[in-house]
C-alpha cells in the first residue's frame, strides 16, 4: 500500500499561529503585565495608544493591553475547564451509549434532548439556577459540551468496536472495561481531540456571551465579555476599547476552528471533507 | 492482428525529499484487438499502478513518462479533458471490491445508465432501455434484480455482475480488471470469470487482467506479463509459461501457488524468501537478486535486459531457469 | 481419543425471523488435527467462525471446549480455559490494534492470567521466535510490518497462551501467494511441534485441501458433506462439493 506525498496542513499552522498570538500574552499575564491590570489612574484616563500604553487606557486610566491579557487568561482557563468537564462526563457516557441494548439507546436519547437546547440558553438557565460564579460558569459551559462529546465518543466507539482487533481482544479473554479503555479510547483519541478544539471555539464565544450578560465570572475579575459590556458605550469616542476585546474573541474562535480543522486533516484524513 | 494498446518504456516516478524512486520502470508490452493479457506479481510490484496509469487515474505525486498508445494516440500526451473522454468510452475498468465501487444510494439501473448518458450522450429513456438489456446480458434479468434494486440487496457475485455491466456499457475497446473477483468465493468467481471471458470474446474487447492468482491467469489470459519490483521480468504466452518458467521469480511464484503447482497436502510449500524491496530501497542490479537462489556476481552491477527465451517468450535474467 | 477437544452441536444462528444462516450445525475437533470448513459466501461460515471463537452466542445449540460450555454459566472455568482456545482473523490490517506495540498485542491473552511482567515478556519472546519474528518486533507498531508479518504477529498472539486449538477464519486469503505459502508452512510446522489443533475456515479449496485432515462442506447454513479430506475430495458425493471442485482453477496440462 503506497501513500501519496502527505498533504500540507495550512490551517493547522494558521490556527496555531493565531492562537499563539492571543494565548502567549495571556499566559504571560500570570507572571507579568505592562501595568497592574486593576491600577486606577484617573489622570491618564482614555489615552490613545502610545508606546507606553500600546492599546491606550480605559475610562478609569487602566492599561487596556494589561487588562486584555488577564481577561484572555481568565476566559481561556474557564473554557478549558469547561471542555475538560464536558469531556470527562461526556466521553464515558458516550462509551456507555455504544453498548448494545436499551441502556445505550436511553443514554443517547437523553443526549439528544440536551442537544436540542440552544447552548447559551442552557448556560443562562444553569447560571440563573445556581447563581453566578466561576464554578457555575464552568458547569454551565461544560454542560452543553457533554452531549457533543457523548455523540462523538459513541460514534467513534461504534466504528472501532466492529473491527477485528476488538474480536481478538475478546478471544484473548479481556473484559468490556479493559477493551474500552485499552483499545477503543486510544483509537478515538484523535477525533476527541479535534472535537475538544472545535468545542473550545464555541466555549470561548459562550464565555464572552455569558460575561457580557453579567452571568459570567464575578467582578473584579476581568473577562473579555465584561470588558466589552463595560466599555460598549465608548464605541464612538474610544473605539479601540470595544474593538480590542472583540478582536481577541474573534481570533480565539477563528484560531480554534482552524486548528481543529487542521488537526482533523492531519490526524485522520478519512474525516476530512472531499475536495 | 492489429495492435490496440502499445505501452512503451512506461515509468512511474515518485519523489521523497530529494530522492526519486520508480514504482514502474521502463515497462513495455503490446495488446492486440481482442487479446487477453494477465499481469502477475506480488503486491508492491506495481500491478495496480500500471492499471491506474493506463486509465489515467494516477494518485497525485506520481509522474508518468514513456508512452501509452491506444490506437496510435499517446494517452500520456493528451490533456486531461481528452483523457476523460477515453475513460469508460475506450478504456473501462472493473475494480476489486464490488461493495466500494458501487454507489450504495443509487439503483443499479441508474448506475449502469450513467456512463451511457455521460459518455454517449443518450437520452434517459434510451439509456435506461440499454441498461436493462445489459443487466439481462450479465445474468441479472428482471426476475433476479430489477434496475431499481439498490446494491446492498445483491450478493457479492451479483454486484460484480453489475460492475461488468457498467464497464461494458460504452463498449470499450480495452477492459482492465484489477484483482477482479478475488473477493468472491470460488464457485461465484468461476461463474463471473466465465461471463467476463465470454463477453470479451463476443465483443472483441481486449482484456488486461491484474491478478496474483495463477489459476485465474491460466483460465482467462492468452499471454502473461510478470512484474517484479516495478520491472517486467518475464513475458510469454500463458501456455509457454506454464510449460517452462525462465525467470527464477516466476518459478518461485509458481512453486508457492496451490493452484498452479501440485503439492501434496500437508507438506511444506516452496516459498520465496524475503519480500519485495520497497521503491526507495532498490539497487542498481537485478531487483530479484536479494531473494534469488541463482544469484551470481554479475547480477549485481546492472539490471539484466529483457531478451528472447523462446517463441514470443522474453525474460530479464542472466541465469534463467532451464528445464530439460 | 476420548472426548474431543471441541464439540459443537445443533448450532443455529438467525438474523431475525426467516433469516436463518445456520441450521443445526454440529462438528467435533480432536486434539492435534485440522478440521477444514469450506464454504462459499453466504454459506454461514463467518457466523460459524464467530460462534466457535466464543464471540457470538448461538440462537440454539452448544459449543463445548474441553467439556466447558463456551456460552454457559461457569465463567471461571471458561476464563481459565480461554488462552487455550485462540483465533486468527482474515485481515491482518484490522486484527491488530494500530495504537499498540506488537509486544503488548501479543501479550494480550496473558493479561489477567496472574503472570508477572517478566514471565509475560518471556512468553512473548518465545511466541515471536516461534513465528520467526525478531525479538525487537515487540517494540514496534503494526504499521511497521507487511501483511505477512502482521499475520505472523496475529499467530504469535494466538500462540502465546499455549493454545490447544486455534480457530483460523480465512487466515491467508488477504495475503500474496508467496506470503500465503510462508504462513501455511508456519501453521503446519507449529502443529507438528506443538500438537495444535486447527479449525481452518476458508473459501479456497486449494488451501483447505493442503491444510485439513478432515473437511466439512458448509452450504446455505448446513454441513452437507463431512469426512476424511482425501475421501471428501476424492469422491465427493454432494453436488455442492462437486461444484467447488470443478471451480478450482487448475493449471493447463503441460
Coordinates of N, CA, C and O in Angstrom, one line a residue, chain B residues 98 155-158 160 180-193 213 216, chain C residues 38-45 170 173 202-205 218-219 240 243-244 247-249:
Chain B
X98 N -16.5 -5.0 -5.1 CA -17.8 -4.5 -5.6 C -18.6 -3.7 -4.6 O -19.4 -2.9 -5.0
X155 N -26.0 -10.0 -3.9 CA -24.9 -10.7 -3.3 C -23.6 -10.2 -4.0 O -23.6 -9.4 -4.9
X156 N -22.4 -10.6 -3.4 CA -21.2 -10.2 -4.0 C -21.0 -10.5 -5.5 O -20.6 -9.7 -6.2
X157 N -21.4 -11.7 -5.8 CA -21.3 -12.1 -7.2 C -22.2 -11.2 -8.1 O -21.8 -10.8 -9.2
X158 N -23.4 -10.9 -7.6 CA -24.3 -10.1 -8.4 C -23.8 -8.7 -8.6 O -23.9 -8.0 -9.6
X160 N -20.7 -7.9 -8.6 CA -19.6 -7.9 -9.6 C -20.2 -7.9 -11.0 O -19.7 -7.3 -11.9
X180 N -9.8 -8.6 -10.0 CA -11.2 -8.7 -10.1 C -11.6 -10.1 -9.6 O -11.0 -11.1 -9.8
X181 N -12.7 -10.1 -8.8 CA -13.4 -11.3 -8.3 C -12.6 -12.0 -7.2 O -13.0 -13.0 -6.7
X182 N -11.5 -11.5 -6.8 CA -10.8 -12.2 -5.7 C -11.5 -12.1 -4.4 O -11.2 -12.8 -3.5
X183 N -12.5 -11.1 -4.3 CA -13.2 -11.0 -3.1 C -14.4 -12.0 -3.0 O -15.1 -12.2 -2.1
X184 N -14.5 -12.8 -4.1 CA -15.7 -13.7 -4.2 C -15.2 -15.1 -3.8 O -14.0 -15.5 -3.9
X185 N -16.2 -16.0 -3.5 CA -15.8 -17.4 -3.2 C -15.6 -18.0 -4.6 O -16.0 -17.5 -5.6
X186 N -15.0 -19.2 -4.6 CA -14.6 -19.8 -5.8 C -15.7 -20.1 -6.8 O -15.5 -20.0 -8.0
X187 N -16.8 -20.6 -6.3 CA -17.8 -21.0 -7.2 C -18.3 -19.8 -8.0 O -18.4 -19.8 -9.3
X188 N -18.6 -18.7 -7.3 CA -19.1 -17.5 -7.9 C -18.0 -16.9 -8.8 O -18.3 -16.4 -9.9
X189 N -16.8 -16.9 -8.3 CA -15.7 -16.4 -9.0 C -15.6 -17.1 -10.4 O -15.4 -16.4 -11.4
X190 N -15.7 -18.4 -10.4 CA -15.7 -19.1 -11.7 C -16.8 -18.7 -12.6 O -16.5 -18.4 -13.8
X191 N -18.0 -18.5 -12.1 CA -19.1 -18.1 -12.9 C -18.9 -16.7 -13.5 O -19.1 -16.4 -14.7
X192 N -18.5 -15.8 -12.7 CA -18.3 -14.4 -13.1 C -17.2 -14.3 -14.1 O -17.2 -13.6 -15.1
X193 N -16.1 -15.1 -13.9 CA -15.0 -15.1 -14.8 C -15.4 -15.6 -16.2 O -15.0 -15.1 -17.2
X213 N -3.4 -14.6 -8.8 CA -3.8 -16.0 -8.8 C -3.5 -16.6 -10.1 O -4.1 -16.3 -11.1
X216 N -6.3 -18.3 -12.1 CA -7.1 -17.4 -13.0 C -6.4 -17.0 -14.2 O -7.0 -16.9 -15.3
Chain C
X38 N -15.1 -25.6 4.5 CA -15.1 -24.9 3.3 C -16.5 -24.5 2.9 O -17.5 -25.2 3.1
X39 N -16.6 -23.2 2.4 CA -18.0 -22.8 2.0 C -17.9 -21.5 1.3 O -16.9 -20.7 1.4
X40 N -18.8 -21.2 0.4 CA -18.8 -20.0 -0.3 C -19.4 -18.8 0.5 O -19.7 -19.0 1.7
X41 N -19.5 -17.7 -0.2 CA -20.1 -16.5 0.5 C -21.6 -16.9 0.8 O -22.2 -17.5 -0.1
X42 N -22.1 -16.5 1.9 CA -23.4 -16.8 2.2 C -23.7 -18.2 2.7 O -24.8 -18.6 3.0
X43 N -22.6 -19.0 2.9 CA -22.8 -20.3 3.4 C -22.9 -20.3 4.9 O -23.3 -21.3 5.5
X44 N -22.6 -19.2 5.6 CA -22.7 -19.1 7.0 C -21.4 -19.4 7.7 O -21.3 -19.5 8.9
X45 N -20.3 -19.4 6.9 CA -19.0 -19.8 7.6 C -18.5 -18.7 8.5 O -17.9 -19.0 9.6
X170 N -10.2 -17.7 7.4 CA -9.6 -17.2 6.2 C -8.2 -16.6 6.5 O -8.0 -15.4 6.1
X173 N -6.3 -15.5 3.1 CA -6.9 -15.1 1.8 C -6.6 -13.6 1.5 O -6.8 -13.2 0.4
X202 N -12.2 -21.5 5.2 CA -11.8 -20.8 4.0 C -12.8 -21.0 2.9 O -13.5 -22.0 2.9
X203 N -12.7 -20.1 1.9 CA -13.5 -20.3 0.7 C -12.6 -21.0 -0.4 O -13.1 -21.4 -1.4
X204 N -11.3 -21.1 0.0 CA -10.3 -21.5 -1.0 C -10.0 -23.0 -0.9 O -9.3 -23.4 0.1
X205 N -10.6 -23.8 -1.8 CA -10.5 -25.2 -1.6 C -9.0 -25.7 -1.7 O -8.6 -26.6 -1.1
X218 N -19.7 -26.6 4.0 CA -20.8 -25.8 4.5 C -21.6 -25.2 3.3 O -20.9 -24.5 2.5
X219 N -22.9 -25.4 3.2 CA -23.6 -24.9 2.1 C -25.0 -24.4 2.6 O -25.7 -25.1 3.3
X240 N -22.8 -29.8 -4.1 CA -22.0 -28.6 -3.7 C -20.5 -28.8 -3.7 O -19.8 -28.0 -4.1
X243 N -19.3 -29.1 -7.2 CA -19.3 -27.7 -7.8 C -18.0 -27.0 -7.3 O -17.3 -26.4 -8.2
X244 N -17.6 -27.1 -6.1 CA -16.4 -26.5 -5.6 C -15.2 -27.0 -6.2 O -14.3 -26.3 -6.6
X247 N -14.9 -25.7 -9.7 CA -14.5 -24.3 -9.8 C -13.0 -24.1 -9.5 O -12.5 -23.1 -9.8
X248 N -12.4 -25.1 -8.9 CA -11.0 -25.0 -8.6 C -10.1 -24.8 -9.8 O -10.1 -25.6 -10.7
X249 N -9.5 -23.6 -10.0 CA -8.7 -23.4 -11.2 C -7.6 -24.4 -11.2 O -6.9 -24.6 -10.2

